[in-house]
Short mmCIF file of C-alpha atoms in Angstrom, two decimals:
data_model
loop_
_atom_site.label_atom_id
_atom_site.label_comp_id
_atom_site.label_asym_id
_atom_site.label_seq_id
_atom_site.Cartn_x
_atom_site.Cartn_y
_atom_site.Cartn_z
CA UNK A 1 -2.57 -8.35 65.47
CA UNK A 2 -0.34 -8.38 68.55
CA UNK A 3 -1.34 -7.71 72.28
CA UNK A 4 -0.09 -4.14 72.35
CA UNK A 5 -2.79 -3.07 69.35
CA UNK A 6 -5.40 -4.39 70.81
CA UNK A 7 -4.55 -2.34 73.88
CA UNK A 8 -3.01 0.68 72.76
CA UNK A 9 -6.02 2.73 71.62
CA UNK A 10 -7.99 2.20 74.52
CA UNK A 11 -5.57 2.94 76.59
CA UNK A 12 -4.36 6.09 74.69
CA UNK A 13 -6.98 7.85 73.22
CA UNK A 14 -10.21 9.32 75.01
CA UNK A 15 -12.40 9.17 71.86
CA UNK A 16 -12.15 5.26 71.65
CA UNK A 17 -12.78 4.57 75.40
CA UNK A 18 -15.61 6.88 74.92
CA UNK A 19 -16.83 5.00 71.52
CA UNK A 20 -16.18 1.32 72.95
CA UNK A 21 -18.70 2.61 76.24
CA UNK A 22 -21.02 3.67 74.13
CA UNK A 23 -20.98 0.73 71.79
CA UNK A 24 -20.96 -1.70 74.89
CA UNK A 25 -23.84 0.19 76.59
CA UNK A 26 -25.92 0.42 73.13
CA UNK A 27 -24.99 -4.08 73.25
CA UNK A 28 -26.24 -4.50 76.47
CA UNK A 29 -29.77 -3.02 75.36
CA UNK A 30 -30.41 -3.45 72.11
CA UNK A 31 -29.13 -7.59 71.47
CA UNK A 32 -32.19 -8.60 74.42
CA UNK A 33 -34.12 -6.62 72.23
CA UNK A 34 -33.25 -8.35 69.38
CA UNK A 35 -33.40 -12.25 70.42
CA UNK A 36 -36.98 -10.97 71.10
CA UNK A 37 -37.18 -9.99 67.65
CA UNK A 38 -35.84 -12.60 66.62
CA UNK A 39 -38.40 -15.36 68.70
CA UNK A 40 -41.10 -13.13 67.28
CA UNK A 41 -39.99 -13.25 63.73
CA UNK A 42 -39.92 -9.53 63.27
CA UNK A 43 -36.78 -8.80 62.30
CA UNK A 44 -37.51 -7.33 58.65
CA UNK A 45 -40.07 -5.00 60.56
CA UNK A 46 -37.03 -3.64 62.83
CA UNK A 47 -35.24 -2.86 59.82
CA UNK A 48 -38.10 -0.70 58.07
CA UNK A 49 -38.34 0.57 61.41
CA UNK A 50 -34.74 1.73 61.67
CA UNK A 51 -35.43 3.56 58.07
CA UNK A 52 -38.83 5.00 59.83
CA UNK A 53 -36.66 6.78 62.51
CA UNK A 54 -34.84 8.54 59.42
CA UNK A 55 -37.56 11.35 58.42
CA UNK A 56 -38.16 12.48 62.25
CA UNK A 57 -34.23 12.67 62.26
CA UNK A 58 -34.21 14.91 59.06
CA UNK A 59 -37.10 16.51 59.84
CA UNK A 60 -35.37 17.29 63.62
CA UNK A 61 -31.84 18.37 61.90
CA UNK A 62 -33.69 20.86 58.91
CA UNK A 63 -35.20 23.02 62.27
CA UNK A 64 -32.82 22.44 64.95
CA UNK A 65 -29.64 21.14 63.11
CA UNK A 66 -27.52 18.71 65.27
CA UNK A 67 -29.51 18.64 68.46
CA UNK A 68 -29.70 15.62 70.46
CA UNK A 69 -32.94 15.67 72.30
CA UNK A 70 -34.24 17.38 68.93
CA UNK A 71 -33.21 14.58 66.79
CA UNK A 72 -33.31 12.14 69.33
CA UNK A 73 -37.27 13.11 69.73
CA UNK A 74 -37.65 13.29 65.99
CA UNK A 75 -36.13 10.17 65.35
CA UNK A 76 -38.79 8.36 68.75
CA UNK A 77 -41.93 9.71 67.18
CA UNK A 78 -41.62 9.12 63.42
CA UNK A 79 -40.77 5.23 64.47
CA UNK A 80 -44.06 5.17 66.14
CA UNK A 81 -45.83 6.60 64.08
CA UNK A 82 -45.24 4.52 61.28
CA UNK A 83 -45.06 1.07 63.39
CA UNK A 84 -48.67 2.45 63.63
CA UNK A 85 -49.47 3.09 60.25
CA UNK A 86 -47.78 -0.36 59.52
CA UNK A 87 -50.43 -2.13 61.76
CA UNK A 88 -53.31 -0.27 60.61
CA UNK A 89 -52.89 -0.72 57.22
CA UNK A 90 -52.43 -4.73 57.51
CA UNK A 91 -55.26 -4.48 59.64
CA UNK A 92 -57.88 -2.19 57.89
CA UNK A 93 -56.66 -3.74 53.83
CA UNK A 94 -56.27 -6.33 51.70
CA UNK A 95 -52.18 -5.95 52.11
CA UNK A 96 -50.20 -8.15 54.27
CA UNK A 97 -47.92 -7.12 57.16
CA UNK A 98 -44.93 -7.50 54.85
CA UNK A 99 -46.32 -5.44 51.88
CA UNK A 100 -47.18 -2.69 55.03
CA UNK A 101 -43.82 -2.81 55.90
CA UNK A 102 -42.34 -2.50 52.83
CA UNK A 103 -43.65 0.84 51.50
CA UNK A 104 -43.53 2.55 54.54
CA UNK A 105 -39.90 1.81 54.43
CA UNK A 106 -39.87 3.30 51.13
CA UNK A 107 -41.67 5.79 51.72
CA UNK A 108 -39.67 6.46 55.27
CA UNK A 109 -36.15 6.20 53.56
CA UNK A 110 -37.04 8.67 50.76
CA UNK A 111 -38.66 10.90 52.90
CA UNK A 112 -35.93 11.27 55.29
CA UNK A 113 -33.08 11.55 52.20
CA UNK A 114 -34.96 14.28 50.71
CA UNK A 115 -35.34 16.26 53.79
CA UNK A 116 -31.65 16.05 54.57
CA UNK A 117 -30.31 16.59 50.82
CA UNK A 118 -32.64 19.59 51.10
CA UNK A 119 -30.75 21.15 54.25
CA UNK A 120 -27.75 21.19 51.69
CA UNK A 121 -25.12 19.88 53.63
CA UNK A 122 -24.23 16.37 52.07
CA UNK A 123 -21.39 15.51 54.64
CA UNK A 124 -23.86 15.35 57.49
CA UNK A 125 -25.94 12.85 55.37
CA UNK A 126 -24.06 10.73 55.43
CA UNK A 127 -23.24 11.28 59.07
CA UNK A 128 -26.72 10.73 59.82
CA UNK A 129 -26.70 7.43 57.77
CA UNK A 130 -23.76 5.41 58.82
CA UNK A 131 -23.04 7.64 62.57
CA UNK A 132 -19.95 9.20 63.59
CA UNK A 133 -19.69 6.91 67.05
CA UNK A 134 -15.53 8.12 67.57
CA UNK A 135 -16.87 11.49 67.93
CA UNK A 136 -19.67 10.23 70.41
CA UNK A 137 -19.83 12.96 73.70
CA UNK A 138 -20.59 12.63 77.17
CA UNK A 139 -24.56 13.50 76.41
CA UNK A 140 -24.72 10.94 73.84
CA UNK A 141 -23.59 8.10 76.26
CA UNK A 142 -25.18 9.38 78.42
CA UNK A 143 -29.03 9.00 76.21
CA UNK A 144 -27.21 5.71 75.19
CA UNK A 145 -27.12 4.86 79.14
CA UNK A 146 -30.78 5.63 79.75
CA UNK A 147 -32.03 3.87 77.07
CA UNK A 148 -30.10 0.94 78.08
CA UNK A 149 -31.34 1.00 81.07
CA UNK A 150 -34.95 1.23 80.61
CA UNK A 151 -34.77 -1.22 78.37
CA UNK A 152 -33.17 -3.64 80.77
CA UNK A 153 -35.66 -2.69 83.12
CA UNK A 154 -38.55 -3.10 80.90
CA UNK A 155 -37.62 -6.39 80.40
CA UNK A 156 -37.19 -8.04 83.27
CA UNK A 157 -40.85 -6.49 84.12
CA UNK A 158 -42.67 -7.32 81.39
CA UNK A 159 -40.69 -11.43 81.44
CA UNK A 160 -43.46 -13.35 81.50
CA UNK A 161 -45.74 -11.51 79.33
CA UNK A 162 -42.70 -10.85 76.36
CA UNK A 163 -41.90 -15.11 76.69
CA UNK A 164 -45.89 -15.85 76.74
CA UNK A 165 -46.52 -13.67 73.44
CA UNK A 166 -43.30 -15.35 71.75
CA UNK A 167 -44.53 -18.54 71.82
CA UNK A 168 -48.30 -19.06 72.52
CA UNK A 169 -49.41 -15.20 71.15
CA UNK A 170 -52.99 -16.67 70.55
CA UNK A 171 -53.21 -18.03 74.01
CA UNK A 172 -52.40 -14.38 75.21
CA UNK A 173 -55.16 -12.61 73.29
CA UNK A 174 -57.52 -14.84 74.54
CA UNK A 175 -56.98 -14.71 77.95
CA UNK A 176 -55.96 -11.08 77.61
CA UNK A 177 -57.06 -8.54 74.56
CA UNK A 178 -55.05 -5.74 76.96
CA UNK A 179 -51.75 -7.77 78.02
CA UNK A 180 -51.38 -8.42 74.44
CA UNK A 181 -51.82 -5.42 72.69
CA UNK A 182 -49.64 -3.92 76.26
CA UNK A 183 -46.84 -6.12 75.26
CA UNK A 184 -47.09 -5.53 71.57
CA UNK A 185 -46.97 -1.70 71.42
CA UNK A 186 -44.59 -2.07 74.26
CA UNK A 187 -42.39 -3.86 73.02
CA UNK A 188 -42.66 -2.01 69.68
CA UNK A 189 -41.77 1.18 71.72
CA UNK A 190 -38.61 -0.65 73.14
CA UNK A 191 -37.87 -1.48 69.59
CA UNK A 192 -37.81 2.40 68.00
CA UNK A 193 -35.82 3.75 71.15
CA UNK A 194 -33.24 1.24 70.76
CA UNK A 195 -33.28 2.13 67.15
CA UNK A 196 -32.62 5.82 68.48
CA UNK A 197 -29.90 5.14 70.48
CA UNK A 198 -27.91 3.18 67.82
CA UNK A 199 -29.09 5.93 65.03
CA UNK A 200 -26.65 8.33 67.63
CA UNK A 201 -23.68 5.68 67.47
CA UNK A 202 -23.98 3.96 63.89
CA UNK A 203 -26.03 5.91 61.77
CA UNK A 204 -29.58 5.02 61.03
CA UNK A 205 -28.63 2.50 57.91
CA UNK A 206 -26.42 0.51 60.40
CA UNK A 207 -28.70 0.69 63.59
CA UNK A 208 -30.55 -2.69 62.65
CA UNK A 209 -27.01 -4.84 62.66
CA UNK A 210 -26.72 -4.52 66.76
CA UNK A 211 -30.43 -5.63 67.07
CA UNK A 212 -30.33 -8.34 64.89
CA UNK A 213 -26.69 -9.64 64.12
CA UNK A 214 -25.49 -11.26 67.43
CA UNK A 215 -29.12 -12.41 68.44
CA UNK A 216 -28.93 -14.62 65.48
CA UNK A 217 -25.60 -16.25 66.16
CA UNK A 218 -26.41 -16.75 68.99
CA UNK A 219 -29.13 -18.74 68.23
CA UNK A 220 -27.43 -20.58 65.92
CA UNK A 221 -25.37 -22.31 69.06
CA UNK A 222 -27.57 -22.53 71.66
CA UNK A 223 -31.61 -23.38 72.50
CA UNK A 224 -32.21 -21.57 75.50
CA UNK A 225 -33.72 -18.09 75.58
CA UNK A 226 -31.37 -16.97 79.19
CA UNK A 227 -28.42 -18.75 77.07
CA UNK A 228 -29.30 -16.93 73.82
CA UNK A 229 -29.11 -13.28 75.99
CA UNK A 230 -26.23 -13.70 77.65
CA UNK A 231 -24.20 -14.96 74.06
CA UNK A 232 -25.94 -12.05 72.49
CA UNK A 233 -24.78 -9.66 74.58
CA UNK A 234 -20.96 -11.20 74.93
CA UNK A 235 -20.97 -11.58 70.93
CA UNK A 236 -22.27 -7.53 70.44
CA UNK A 237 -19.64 -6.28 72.85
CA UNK A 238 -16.96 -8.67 71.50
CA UNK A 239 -17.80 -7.36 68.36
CA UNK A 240 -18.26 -3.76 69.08
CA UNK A 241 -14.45 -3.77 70.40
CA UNK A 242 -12.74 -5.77 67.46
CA UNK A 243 -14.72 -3.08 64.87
CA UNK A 244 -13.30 -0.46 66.93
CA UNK A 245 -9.66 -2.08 66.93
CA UNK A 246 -9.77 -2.70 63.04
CA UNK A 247 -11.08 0.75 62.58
CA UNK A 248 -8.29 2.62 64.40
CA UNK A 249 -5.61 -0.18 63.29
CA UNK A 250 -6.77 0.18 59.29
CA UNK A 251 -8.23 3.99 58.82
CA UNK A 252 -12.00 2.11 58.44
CA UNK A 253 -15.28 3.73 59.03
CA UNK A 254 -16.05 2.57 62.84
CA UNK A 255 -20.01 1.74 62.01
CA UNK A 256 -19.42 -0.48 58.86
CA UNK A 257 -16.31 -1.57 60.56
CA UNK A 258 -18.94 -2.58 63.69
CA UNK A 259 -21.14 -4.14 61.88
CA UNK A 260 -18.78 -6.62 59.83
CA UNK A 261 -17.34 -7.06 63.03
CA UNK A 262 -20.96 -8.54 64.31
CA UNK A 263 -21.30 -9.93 60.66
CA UNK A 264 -17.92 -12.60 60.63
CA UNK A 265 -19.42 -14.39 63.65
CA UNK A 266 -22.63 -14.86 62.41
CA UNK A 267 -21.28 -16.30 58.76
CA UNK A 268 -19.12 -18.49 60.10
CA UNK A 269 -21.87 -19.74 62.87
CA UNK A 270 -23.58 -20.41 60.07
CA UNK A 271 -21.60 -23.31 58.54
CA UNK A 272 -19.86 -23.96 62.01
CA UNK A 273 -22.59 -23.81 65.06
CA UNK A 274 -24.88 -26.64 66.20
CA UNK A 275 -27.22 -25.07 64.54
CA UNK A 276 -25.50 -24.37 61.36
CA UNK A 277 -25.63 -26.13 57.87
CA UNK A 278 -23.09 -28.61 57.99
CA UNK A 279 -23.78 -29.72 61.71
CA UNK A 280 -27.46 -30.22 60.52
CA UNK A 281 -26.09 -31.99 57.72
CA UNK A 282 -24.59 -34.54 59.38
CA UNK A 283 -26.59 -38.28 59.53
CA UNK A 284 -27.82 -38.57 62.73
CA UNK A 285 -26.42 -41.51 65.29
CA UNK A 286 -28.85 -44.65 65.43
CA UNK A 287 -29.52 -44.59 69.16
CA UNK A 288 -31.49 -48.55 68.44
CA UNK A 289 -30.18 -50.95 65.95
CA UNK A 290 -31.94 -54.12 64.83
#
């Protein structure tokens, strides 16, 4: 692929600037919130989460059709409420946190399919499911922008108490029952309108691959959590703009074409990185000899 191609649509066409701003915005505040997710091994609850969003999305389209604060409030509460309903019932049964998880994905995904099959218009199913970011608008980027933001902002406020429950969450609860269950639902919060946001560029079946694909090659190349951020964030963008190229240059679908964009990094990382399986293969140097 020469220069010019990489280029061209950019420069050319308004719906692909518009698309690679919104999938660089949606980057900048969803991969912090994934490395989080990541450190905090909850990346299999994002994902039922990013199926939870679907029946408040369905639910938003059947009244109001395709509005965004409709769908985009639809989509916020039924996240919540089912991150809820996750922690009560590992909390108040014999079921795990996994086993939660796992039917109230179910449960969320079927929900949500039903509810849009029953609107009888097929094509936007699948709209909602894998997005429609080339036809992204002005208040779409703009939501995208806001969320961004707070998240961002969110962040850097709540540091110390995010990196305290990653890696010492017992210490937390101890020394503070509030701070911890604060930062929990907090973050949880963070996690669902992040989830929103991508639901608007990538669909909601897609959403979970901006959270979770560049945090984890990341990781697999460096230790540090600042390092891990900033590679996140460079690998989602990177990412984000080569799905966008391939998907104008080939006819693709720009979400799936996103998200094996993110995808080829991490799968190579994996054999390649520091961190990867044939670098950890490798004997380790004697640093003493007898």
């Amino acid at each position: 692929m020469t220069l010019p191609e990489l280029i061209t649509p950019f420069a050319d066409y308004d719906f692909m600037r518009r698309a690679l701003a919104g999938a660089s915005m949606l980057t900048l505040g969803a991969t912090p919130v994934g490395v989080f997710l990541m450190l905090r091994r909850m990346s299999l609850m994002a994902d039922a989460m990013s199926h939870a969003v679907l029946p408040g999305v369905a639910a938003a389209y059947f009244f109001s059709g395709l509005s965004l604060g409709a769908m985009t409030l639809g989509g916020l509460t039924a996240g919540v409420l089912v991150a809820i309903a996750t922690g009560w019932a590992a909390r108040h049964s014999v079921l795990f946190e996994d086993t939660a998880m796992g039917t109230f994905q179910i449960l969320s995904l079927t929900a949500g399919i039903l509810l849009m099959t029953a609107h009888g218009r097929p094509v936007d199913v699948l709209q909602l499911l894998f997005g429609s970011i080339l036809a992204i608008d002005r208040d779409t980027l703009t939501l995208i922008a806001l969320v961004a933001s707070a998240t961002l902002v969110l962040l850097a406020l709540g540091w110390r108490i995010l990196v305290l429950e990653c890696f010492d969450a017992p210490f937390l609860r101890r020394y503070s029952p509030r701070l911890s269950a604060l930062a929990h639902y907090g973050f949880l919060v963070l996690v669902v309108l992040n989830l929103v946001a991508a639901f608007h560029a990538i669909g909601t079946l897609l959403a979970i691959s901006v959270l979770i694909l560049p945090a984890a090659t990341a990781r697999l190349w460096v230790n540090g959590l600042g390092k891990a951020l900033v590679l996140a964030a460079g690998c989602g963008i990177l990412g984000s703009y080569l799905g966008l190229v391939a998907s104008f240059r080939w006819d693709l679908p720009a979400g799936p074409a996103i998200a094996l964009a993110l995808a080829l990094p991490y799968l190579c990382s994996l054999f390649l990185a520091p961190h990867g399986f044939l670098r950890r293969r490798r004997p380790r140097k004697q640093h003493l000899e007898n």
